[in-house]
Amino acid sequence: MTEGTNGRRPPTLQDLAAAVGLTANTISRALNDKPGVSATTRALIKAEAERLGYVPNVHARSLVLGSRKTIGVIVTNISNPFFADLVSEVELQAQQAGYTVLLLLSYESAERERDAISRALRSGLDGLIAAPVQERSDAWTPVIKAGIPLVLVSRELPELGVDFFSTDNEAGIRLTTDAVLAEGARDVVLLDEDMPFSTIRLRIEGFRRSLEQHGLSFDPRNHLALVPPARSFRVSQSWHADDAYRVASDLLDRGRRPDAFVVGDDYYALGLYRALRERGIEIPRDVLVMGWGNHPFTRFMEPPLSTLLLPFQDVASRATRRLLDRIEGRADGRVVTERIVPELVLRASSLR
């Protein structure tokens, strides 16, 4: 008997046949769109299969034939540098363990995410690592019901009760905010994405806590500059410097002149630098800037950008090891949640 991630046995063809009161042969013909089954009966069978979480795919056959030694990775967009690095590390770890990797992309679309999940189920994968879109957790229910081990990275869905590994976003933003406050800043703006992700919520919460710990008030209208969500549906680039440039320009042109910016990604810092330079605002003399990601270009910005080194290798390595332990029966019954604190990289942009 093979159990799911939460100890539930995946429904079988016989379970589905018993639920609708038909033979397994009829069920199989209906699910595979073979002749001899009426449209009404076919629709009934498929609806009941979805309700039970039955997955008529290669994975079910692989339970009999043995592991296919393949894991899937579902992320939003590999033009996001963090996910590109994470996928590379997962592939390396999986290869060392004798597994191949199937990469599927959701592009921040709930519909594309559902399609990626469906393709993963049909492919007969041994397990999945995923960064969910986070609009609705029920998209992942078929994976759980099918008994396929699932490990989430970066974005959390606690209600699923699966293992989760991520950068500690709250601790990270507190590191960057504390750093500019230690240099004397007292009016700090967080420039980040306007998206309903747990990562963003945690950064905002960490930013608020850092300000209040230093005796400063937090007003979202005054201390947040959020980039509109439309940018996330472009495929070519995950973050756009021009989006941050427009948001920062609008803020500065309204007379808002903070003495520090904490930025949610180094690409946003590129746009912010230009907006400040065009208005004669010098870094770090007039304003301090902290980035996020430690992308290679940050050392060559003028002045060099202080930022955070994200632990993508640790996140990917721990997530992959946990998934393989689940697949190969070595994992205990615990659901593991780990948030890894990033490393502060101080350069001229935040130092006076």
mmCIF file of N, CA and C in Angstrom, residues 111-229:
data_model
loop_
_atom_site.group_PDB
_atom_site.id
_atom_site.type_symbol
_atom_site.label_atom_id
_atom_site.label_comp_id
_atom_site.label_asym_id
_atom_site.label_seq_id
_atom_site.Cartn_x
_atom_site.Cartn_y
_atom_site.Cartn_z
ATOM 1 N N GLU A 111 -4.369 29.623 -13.863
ATOM 2 C CA GLU A 111 -4.784 28.677 -14.903
ATOM 3 C C GLU A 111 -3.588 27.866 -15.412
ATOM 4 N N ARG A 112 -2.463 28.555 -15.645
ATOM 5 C CA ARG A 112 -1.274 27.845 -16.122
ATOM 6 C C ARG A 112 -0.719 26.926 -15.031
ATOM 7 N N GLU A 113 -0.873 27.338 -13.778
ATOM 8 C CA GLU A 113 -0.424 26.488 -12.690
ATOM 9 C C GLU A 113 -1.221 25.185 -12.673
ATOM 10 N N ARG A 114 -2.542 25.285 -12.814
ATOM 11 C CA ARG A 114 -3.378 24.080 -12.855
ATOM 12 C C ARG A 114 -2.979 23.176 -14.027
ATOM 13 N N ASP A 115 -2.668 23.792 -15.156
ATOM 14 C CA ASP A 115 -2.239 23.006 -16.317
ATOM 15 C C ASP A 115 -0.912 22.318 -16.032
ATOM 16 N N ALA A 116 0.017 23.032 -15.386
ATOM 17 C CA ALA A 116 1.314 22.439 -15.047
ATOM 18 C C ALA A 116 1.138 21.274 -14.079
ATOM 19 N N ILE A 117 0.252 21.444 -13.100
ATOM 20 C CA ILE A 117 -0.013 20.362 -12.144
ATOM 21 C C ILE A 117 -0.595 19.153 -12.864
ATOM 22 N N SER A 118 -1.545 19.396 -13.769
ATOM 23 C CA SER A 118 -2.156 18.302 -14.525
ATOM 24 C C SER A 118 -1.111 17.567 -15.359
ATOM 25 N N ARG A 119 -0.233 18.316 -16.015
ATOM 26 C CA ARG A 119 0.831 17.692 -16.811
ATOM 27 C C ARG A 119 1.771 16.876 -15.928
ATOM 28 N N ALA A 120 2.068 17.415 -14.744
ATOM 29 C CA ALA A 120 2.935 16.688 -13.822
ATOM 30 C C ALA A 120 2.301 15.371 -13.400
ATOM 31 N N LEU A 121 1.014 15.394 -13.100
ATOM 32 C CA LEU A 121 0.318 14.169 -12.698
ATOM 33 C C LEU A 121 0.311 13.143 -13.827
ATOM 34 N N ARG A 122 0.082 13.613 -15.047
ATOM 35 C CA ARG A 122 0.049 12.692 -16.193
ATOM 36 C C ARG A 122 1.422 12.124 -16.515
ATOM 37 N N SER A 123 2.467 12.805 -16.085
ATOM 38 C CA SER A 123 3.829 12.383 -16.420
ATOM 39 C C SER A 123 4.349 11.277 -15.517
ATOM 40 N N GLY A 124 3.620 10.976 -14.445
ATOM 41 C CA GLY A 124 4.061 9.893 -13.577
ATOM 42 C C GLY A 124 5.291 10.223 -12.770
ATOM 43 N N LEU A 125 5.390 11.451 -12.265
ATOM 44 C CA LEU A 125 6.544 11.860 -11.480
ATOM 45 C C LEU A 125 6.550 11.186 -10.115
ATOM 46 N N ASP A 126 7.738 11.043 -9.549
ATOM 47 C CA ASP A 126 7.861 10.477 -8.203
ATOM 48 C C ASP A 126 7.597 11.519 -7.126
ATOM 49 N N GLY A 127 7.784 12.806 -7.439
ATOM 50 C CA GLY A 127 7.557 13.861 -6.460
ATOM 51 C C GLY A 127 7.666 15.220 -7.111
ATOM 52 N N LEU A 128 7.266 16.255 -6.362
ATOM 53 C CA LEU A 128 7.229 17.615 -6.900
ATOM 54 C C LEU A 128 7.836 18.609 -5.921
ATOM 55 N N ILE A 129 8.606 19.560 -6.454
ATOM 56 C CA ILE A 129 9.029 20.760 -5.738
ATOM 57 C C ILE A 129 8.361 21.930 -6.438
ATOM 58 N N ALA A 130 7.724 22.828 -5.687
ATOM 59 C CA ALA A 130 6.945 23.878 -6.343
ATOM 60 C C ALA A 130 6.987 25.184 -5.565
ATOM 61 N N ALA A 131 6.977 26.286 -6.328
ATOM 62 C CA ALA A 131 6.739 27.625 -5.790
ATOM 63 C C ALA A 131 5.355 28.036 -6.282
ATOM 64 N N PRO A 132 4.339 27.959 -5.438
ATOM 65 C CA PRO A 132 2.961 28.134 -5.911
ATOM 66 C C PRO A 132 2.616 29.576 -6.250
ATOM 67 N N VAL A 133 1.626 29.739 -7.113
ATOM 68 C CA VAL A 133 1.105 31.060 -7.440
ATOM 69 C C VAL A 133 0.443 31.677 -6.221
ATOM 70 N N GLN A 134 -0.151 30.861 -5.360
ATOM 71 C CA GLN A 134 -0.750 31.261 -4.080
ATOM 72 C C GLN A 134 -2.140 31.877 -4.202
ATOM 73 N N GLU A 135 -2.768 31.800 -5.358
ATOM 74 C CA GLU A 135 -4.134 32.307 -5.429
ATOM 75 C C GLU A 135 -5.102 31.366 -4.715
ATOM 76 N N ARG A 136 -4.969 30.056 -4.983
ATOM 77 C CA ARG A 136 -5.861 29.076 -4.343
ATOM 78 C C ARG A 136 -5.076 27.798 -4.093
ATOM 79 N N SER A 137 -5.076 27.344 -2.855
ATOM 80 C CA SER A 137 -4.326 26.134 -2.518
ATOM 81 C C SER A 137 -4.998 24.879 -3.057
ATOM 82 N N ASP A 138 -6.305 24.942 -3.388
ATOM 83 C CA ASP A 138 -6.986 23.724 -3.824
ATOM 84 C C ASP A 138 -6.473 23.215 -5.167
ATOM 85 N N ALA A 139 -5.697 24.041 -5.877
ATOM 86 C CA ALA A 139 -5.089 23.566 -7.122
ATOM 87 C C ALA A 139 -4.154 22.387 -6.861
ATOM 88 N N TRP A 140 -3.605 22.324 -5.645
ATOM 89 C CA TRP A 140 -2.634 21.288 -5.305
ATOM 90 C C TRP A 140 -3.279 20.064 -4.670
ATOM 91 N N THR A 141 -4.587 20.112 -4.422
ATOM 92 C CA THR A 141 -5.268 18.988 -3.788
ATOM 93 C C THR A 141 -5.118 17.688 -4.570
ATOM 94 N N PRO A 142 -5.211 17.704 -5.918
ATOM 95 C CA PRO A 142 -5.024 16.438 -6.649
ATOM 96 C C PRO A 142 -3.664 15.794 -6.413
ATOM 97 N N VAL A 143 -2.636 16.613 -6.193
ATOM 98 C CA VAL A 143 -1.301 16.068 -5.918
ATOM 99 C C VAL A 143 -1.309 15.332 -4.587
ATOM 100 N N ILE A 144 -1.913 15.970 -3.572
ATOM 101 C CA ILE A 144 -1.978 15.356 -2.248
ATOM 102 C C ILE A 144 -2.792 14.069 -2.306
ATOM 103 N N LYS A 145 -3.965 14.134 -2.957
ATOM 104 C CA LYS A 145 -4.829 12.952 -3.028
ATOM 105 C C LYS A 145 -4.180 11.811 -3.795
ATOM 106 N N ALA A 146 -3.346 12.142 -4.772
ATOM 107 C CA ALA A 146 -2.685 11.101 -5.563
ATOM 108 C C ALA A 146 -1.518 10.474 -4.817
ATOM 109 N N GLY A 147 -1.179 11.013 -3.632
ATOM 110 C CA GLY A 147 -0.089 10.433 -2.859
ATOM 111 C C GLY A 147 1.288 10.770 -3.377
ATOM 112 N N ILE A 148 1.393 11.833 -4.172
ATOM 113 C CA ILE A 148 2.686 12.244 -4.706
ATOM 114 C C ILE A 148 3.342 13.204 -3.726
ATOM 115 N N PRO A 149 4.537 12.907 -3.235
ATOM 116 C CA PRO A 149 5.213 13.808 -2.305
ATOM 117 C C PRO A 149 5.387 15.203 -2.904
ATOM 118 N N LEU A 150 5.074 16.223 -2.100
ATOM 119 C CA LEU A 150 5.136 17.609 -2.545
ATOM 120 C C LEU A 150 5.902 18.428 -1.517
ATOM 121 N N VAL A 151 6.882 19.205 -1.983
ATOM 122 C CA VAL A 151 7.632 20.134 -1.136
ATOM 123 C C VAL A 151 7.514 21.524 -1.753
ATOM 124 N N LEU A 152 7.098 22.497 -0.960
ATOM 125 C CA LEU A 152 6.973 23.871 -1.438
ATOM 126 C C LEU A 152 8.224 24.669 -1.099
ATOM 127 N N VAL A 153 8.551 25.617 -1.983
ATOM 128 C CA VAL A 153 9.668 26.528 -1.748
ATOM 129 C C VAL A 153 9.201 27.962 -1.962
ATOM 130 N N SER A 154 9.784 28.866 -1.204
ATOM 131 C CA SER A 154 9.598 30.309 -1.342
ATOM 132 C C SER A 154 8.244 30.799 -0.860
ATOM 133 N N ARG A 155 7.163 30.222 -1.365
ATOM 134 C CA ARG A 155 5.814 30.678 -1.033
ATOM 135 C C ARG A 155 5.051 29.576 -0.321
ATOM 136 N N GLU A 156 4.452 29.941 0.799
ATOM 137 C CA GLU A 156 3.892 28.946 1.698
ATOM 138 C C GLU A 156 2.374 28.810 1.524
ATOM 139 N N LEU A 157 1.898 27.581 1.663
ATOM 140 C CA LEU A 157 0.463 27.275 1.733
ATOM 141 C C LEU A 157 0.272 26.354 2.936
ATOM 142 N N PRO A 158 0.203 26.915 4.150
ATOM 143 C CA PRO A 158 0.193 26.087 5.372
ATOM 144 C C PRO A 158 -0.942 25.081 5.410
ATOM 145 N N GLU A 159 -2.078 25.424 4.791
ATOM 146 C CA GLU A 159 -3.235 24.542 4.863
ATOM 147 C C GLU A 159 -3.019 23.204 4.164
ATOM 148 N N LEU A 160 -2.002 23.112 3.303
ATOM 149 C CA LEU A 160 -1.729 21.847 2.620
ATOM 150 C C LEU A 160 -1.035 20.840 3.528
ATOM 151 N N GLY A 161 -0.337 21.328 4.561
ATOM 152 C CA GLY A 161 0.349 20.418 5.465
ATOM 153 C C GLY A 161 1.500 19.676 4.821
ATOM 154 N N VAL A 162 2.299 20.393 3.989
ATOM 155 C CA VAL A 162 3.455 19.774 3.333
ATOM 156 C C VAL A 162 4.727 20.500 3.750
ATOM 157 N N ASP A 163 5.870 19.881 3.462
ATOM 158 C CA ASP A 163 7.159 20.480 3.812
ATOM 159 C C ASP A 163 7.371 21.787 3.053
ATOM 160 N N PHE A 164 8.086 22.719 3.701
ATOM 161 C CA PHE A 164 8.270 24.057 3.132
ATOM 162 C C PHE A 164 9.659 24.584 3.476
ATOM 163 N N PHE A 165 10.343 25.139 2.457
ATOM 164 C CA PHE A 165 11.673 25.706 2.637
ATOM 165 C C PHE A 165 11.733 27.057 1.928
ATOM 166 N N SER A 166 12.361 28.040 2.591
ATOM 167 C CA SER A 166 12.354 29.381 2.025
ATOM 168 C C SER A 166 13.461 30.227 2.628
ATOM 169 N N THR A 167 13.806 31.302 1.924
ATOM 170 C CA THR A 167 14.525 32.403 2.544
ATOM 171 C C THR A 167 13.652 32.972 3.661
ATOM 172 N N ASP A 168 14.262 33.382 4.761
ATOM 173 C CA ASP A 168 13.512 34.044 5.830
ATOM 174 C C ASP A 168 13.321 35.505 5.424
ATOM 175 N N ASN A 169 12.182 35.775 4.787
ATOM 176 C CA ASN A 169 11.935 37.105 4.247
ATOM 177 C C ASN A 169 11.799 38.164 5.336
ATOM 178 N N GLU A 170 11.155 37.812 6.429
ATOM 179 C CA GLU A 170 10.988 38.785 7.507
ATOM 180 C C GLU A 170 12.332 39.137 8.138
ATOM 181 N N ALA A 171 13.143 38.119 8.426
ATOM 182 C CA ALA A 171 14.464 38.375 9.002
ATOM 183 C C ALA A 171 15.347 39.142 8.026
ATOM 184 N N GLY A 172 15.233 38.817 6.731
ATOM 185 C CA GLY A 172 16.053 39.491 5.732
ATOM 186 C C GLY A 172 15.764 40.976 5.637
ATOM 187 N N ILE A 173 14.474 41.332 5.584
ATOM 188 C CA ILE A 173 14.144 42.752 5.460
ATOM 189 C C ILE A 173 14.489 43.496 6.741
ATOM 190 N N ARG A 174 14.428 42.814 7.864
ATOM 191 C CA ARG A 174 14.841 43.458 9.107
ATOM 192 C C ARG A 174 16.344 43.727 9.106
ATOM 193 N N LEU A 175 17.118 42.822 8.531
ATOM 194 C CA LEU A 175 18.559 43.060 8.415
ATOM 195 C C LEU A 175 18.843 44.322 7.610
ATOM 196 N N THR A 176 18.175 44.462 6.466
ATOM 197 C CA THR A 176 18.442 45.615 5.617
ATOM 198 C C THR A 176 17.924 46.909 6.245
ATOM 199 N N THR A 177 16.751 46.849 6.872
ATOM 200 C CA THR A 177 16.185 48.047 7.498
ATOM 201 C C THR A 177 17.020 48.463 8.705
ATOM 202 N N ASP A 178 17.402 47.496 9.528
ATOM 203 C CA ASP A 178 18.246 47.804 10.683
ATOM 204 C C ASP A 178 19.568 48.432 10.249
ATOM 205 N N ALA A 179 20.087 47.977 9.090
ATOM 206 C CA ALA A 179 21.382 48.488 8.627
ATOM 207 C C ALA A 179 21.316 49.978 8.297
ATOM 208 N N VAL A 180 20.250 50.429 7.620
ATOM 209 C CA VAL A 180 20.170 51.861 7.291
ATOM 210 C C VAL A 180 19.807 52.685 8.528
ATOM 211 N N LEU A 181 19.030 52.114 9.433
ATOM 212 C CA LEU A 181 18.720 52.829 10.665
ATOM 213 C C LEU A 181 19.971 53.001 11.520
ATOM 214 N N ALA A 182 20.858 52.003 11.491
ATOM 215 C CA ALA A 182 22.112 52.104 12.241
ATOM 216 C C ALA A 182 23.013 53.202 11.697
ATOM 217 N N GLU A 183 22.816 53.568 10.426
ATOM 218 C CA GLU A 183 23.602 54.641 9.809
ATOM 219 C C GLU A 183 22.946 56.001 9.993
ATOM 220 N N GLY A 184 21.863 56.059 10.759
ATOM 221 C CA GLY A 184 21.236 57.337 11.073
ATOM 222 C C GLY A 184 19.967 57.654 10.320
ATOM 223 N N ALA A 185 19.521 56.787 9.420
ATOM 224 C CA ALA A 185 18.274 57.041 8.699
ATOM 225 C C ALA A 185 17.091 57.011 9.656
ATOM 226 N N ARG A 186 16.120 57.887 9.433
ATOM 227 C CA ARG A 186 14.927 57.931 10.261
ATOM 228 C C ARG A 186 13.634 57.977 9.450
ATOM 229 N N ASP A 187 13.750 58.064 8.139
ATOM 230 C CA ASP A 187 12.576 58.096 7.268
ATOM 231 C C ASP A 187 12.838 57.122 6.121
ATOM 232 N N VAL A 188 12.354 55.888 6.267
ATOM 233 C CA VAL A 188 12.701 54.812 5.348
ATOM 234 C C VAL A 188 11.468 54.385 4.555
ATOM 235 N N VAL A 189 11.657 54.146 3.255
ATOM 236 C CA VAL A 189 10.593 53.652 2.375
ATOM 237 C C VAL A 189 10.966 52.266 1.874
ATOM 238 N N LEU A 190 10.004 51.344 1.917
ATOM 239 C CA LEU A 190 10.174 50.022 1.330
ATOM 240 C C LEU A 190 9.607 50.034 -0.086
ATOM 241 N N LEU A 191 10.451 49.759 -1.073
ATOM 242 C CA LEU A 191 10.058 49.675 -2.481
ATOM 243 C C LEU A 191 10.010 48.199 -2.860
ATOM 244 N N ASP A 192 8.795 47.685 -3.107
ATOM 245 C CA ASP A 192 8.663 46.250 -3.355
ATOM 246 C C ASP A 192 7.452 45.988 -4.243
ATOM 247 N N GLU A 193 7.181 44.696 -4.476
ATOM 248 C CA GLU A 193 6.077 44.292 -5.343
ATOM 249 C C GLU A 193 4.723 44.470 -4.663
ATOM 250 N N ASP A 194 3.732 44.794 -5.445
ATOM 251 C CA ASP A 194 2.360 44.858 -4.952
ATOM 252 C C ASP A 194 1.658 43.569 -5.374
ATOM 253 N N MET A 195 2.024 42.481 -4.712
ATOM 254 C CA MET A 195 1.498 41.160 -5.060
ATOM 255 C C MET A 195 1.079 40.417 -3.803
ATOM 256 N N PRO A 196 0.054 39.548 -3.890
ATOM 257 C CA PRO A 196 -0.475 38.858 -2.711
ATOM 258 C C PRO A 196 0.317 37.602 -2.352
ATOM 259 N N PHE A 197 1.622 37.744 -2.206
ATOM 260 C CA PHE A 197 2.471 36.611 -1.897
ATOM 261 C C PHE A 197 2.862 36.637 -0.423
ATOM 262 N N SER A 198 3.063 35.457 0.151
ATOM 263 C CA SER A 198 3.521 35.391 1.537
ATOM 264 C C SER A 198 4.875 36.060 1.693
ATOM 265 N N THR A 199 5.718 35.987 0.665
ATOM 266 C CA THR A 199 7.028 36.628 0.739
ATOM 267 C C THR A 199 6.904 38.138 0.951
ATOM 268 N N ILE A 200 5.992 38.770 0.221
ATOM 269 C CA ILE A 200 5.810 40.215 0.335
ATOM 270 C C ILE A 200 5.193 40.571 1.685
ATOM 271 N N ARG A 201 4.201 39.808 2.106
ATOM 272 C CA ARG A 201 3.566 40.075 3.411
ATOM 273 C C ARG A 201 4.595 39.996 4.537
ATOM 274 N N LEU A 202 5.466 39.007 4.469
ATOM 275 C CA LEU A 202 6.470 38.849 5.515
ATOM 276 C C LEU A 202 7.486 39.987 5.497
ATOM 277 N N ARG A 203 7.848 40.455 4.302
ATOM 278 C CA ARG A 203 8.783 41.592 4.234
ATOM 279 C C ARG A 203 8.159 42.841 4.837
ATOM 280 N N ILE A 204 6.911 43.098 4.489
ATOM 281 C CA ILE A 204 6.238 44.284 5.043
ATOM 282 C C ILE A 204 6.153 44.184 6.560
ATOM 283 N N GLU A 205 5.832 42.990 7.066
ATOM 284 C CA GLU A 205 5.749 42.809 8.514
ATOM 285 C C GLU A 205 7.113 43.010 9.171
ATOM 286 N N GLY A 206 8.165 42.469 8.572
ATOM 287 C CA GLY A 206 9.503 42.660 9.124
ATOM 288 C C GLY A 206 9.950 44.106 9.085
ATOM 289 N N PHE A 207 9.596 44.795 8.010
ATOM 290 C CA PHE A 207 9.913 46.217 7.875
ATOM 291 C C PHE A 207 9.217 47.013 8.975
ATOM 292 N N ARG A 208 7.931 46.746 9.180
ATOM 293 C CA ARG A 208 7.178 47.441 10.232
ATOM 294 C C ARG A 208 7.807 47.203 11.596
ATOM 295 N N ARG A 209 8.125 45.961 11.891
ATOM 296 C CA ARG A 209 8.691 45.635 13.196
ATOM 297 C C ARG A 209 10.040 46.321 13.417
ATOM 298 N N SER A 210 10.838 46.382 12.365
ATOM 299 C CA SER A 210 12.136 47.036 12.500
ATOM 300 C C SER A 210 11.971 48.513 12.827
ATOM 301 N N LEU A 211 11.075 49.195 12.115
ATOM 302 C CA LEU A 211 10.839 50.613 12.394
ATOM 303 C C LEU A 211 10.362 50.811 13.831
ATOM 304 N N GLU A 212 9.386 50.015 14.234
ATOM 305 C CA GLU A 212 8.812 50.199 15.566
ATOM 306 C C GLU A 212 9.808 49.852 16.665
ATOM 307 N N GLN A 213 10.690 48.895 16.403
ATOM 308 C CA GLN A 213 11.706 48.550 17.391
ATOM 309 C C GLN A 213 12.678 49.710 17.609
ATOM 310 N N HIS A 214 12.817 50.557 16.602
ATOM 311 C CA HIS A 214 13.687 51.728 16.710
ATOM 312 C C HIS A 214 12.911 52.985 17.089
ATOM 313 N N GLY A 215 11.673 52.800 17.551
ATOM 314 C CA GLY A 215 10.891 53.930 18.019
ATOM 315 C C GLY A 215 10.273 54.772 16.926
ATOM 316 N N LEU A 216 10.147 54.195 15.712
ATOM 317 C CA LEU A 216 9.599 54.936 14.578
ATOM 318 C C LEU A 216 8.218 54.380 14.232
ATOM 319 N N SER A 217 7.332 55.244 13.804
ATOM 320 C CA SER A 217 5.992 54.815 13.419
ATOM 321 C C SER A 217 6.006 54.245 12.005
ATOM 322 N N PHE A 218 4.987 53.413 11.706
ATOM 323 C CA PHE A 218 4.846 52.839 10.369
ATOM 324 C C PHE A 218 3.480 53.187 9.819
ATOM 325 N N ASP A 219 3.471 53.879 8.688
ATOM 326 C CA ASP A 219 2.241 54.230 7.987
ATOM 327 C C ASP A 219 2.358 53.697 6.566
ATOM 328 N N PRO A 220 1.564 52.698 6.185
ATOM 329 C CA PRO A 220 1.681 52.123 4.836
ATOM 330 C C PRO A 220 1.601 53.172 3.729
ATOM 331 N N ARG A 221 0.794 54.204 3.919
ATOM 332 C CA ARG A 221 0.651 55.237 2.887
ATOM 333 C C ARG A 221 1.925 56.044 2.732
ATOM 334 N N ASN A 222 2.726 56.093 3.778
ATOM 335 C CA ASN A 222 3.911 56.941 3.774
ATOM 336 C C ASN A 222 5.209 56.167 3.616
ATOM 337 N N HIS A 223 5.186 54.881 3.984
ATOM 338 C CA HIS A 223 6.436 54.124 4.034
ATOM 339 C C HIS A 223 6.495 52.959 3.055
ATOM 340 N N LEU A 224 5.462 52.777 2.237
ATOM 341 C CA LEU A 224 5.475 51.725 1.224
ATOM 342 C C LEU A 224 5.347 52.340 -0.164
ATOM 343 N N ALA A 225 6.199 51.905 -1.079
ATOM 344 C CA ALA A 225 6.094 52.261 -2.496
ATOM 345 C C ALA A 225 6.042 50.944 -3.261
ATOM 346 N N LEU A 226 4.857 50.562 -3.720
ATOM 347 C CA LEU A 226 4.643 49.239 -4.288
ATOM 348 C C LEU A 226 4.481 49.291 -5.797
ATOM 349 N N VAL A 227 5.190 48.396 -6.463
ATOM 350 C CA VAL A 227 5.162 48.318 -7.926
ATOM 351 C C VAL A 227 3.883 47.597 -8.355
ATOM 352 N N PRO A 228 3.123 48.150 -9.300
ATOM 353 C CA PRO A 228 1.856 47.543 -9.731
ATOM 354 C C PRO A 228 2.042 46.107 -10.202
ATOM 355 N N PRO A 229 1.032 45.249 -10.007
ATOM 356 C CA PRO A 229 1.177 43.827 -10.298
ATOM 357 C C PRO A 229 1.220 43.472 -11.767
#
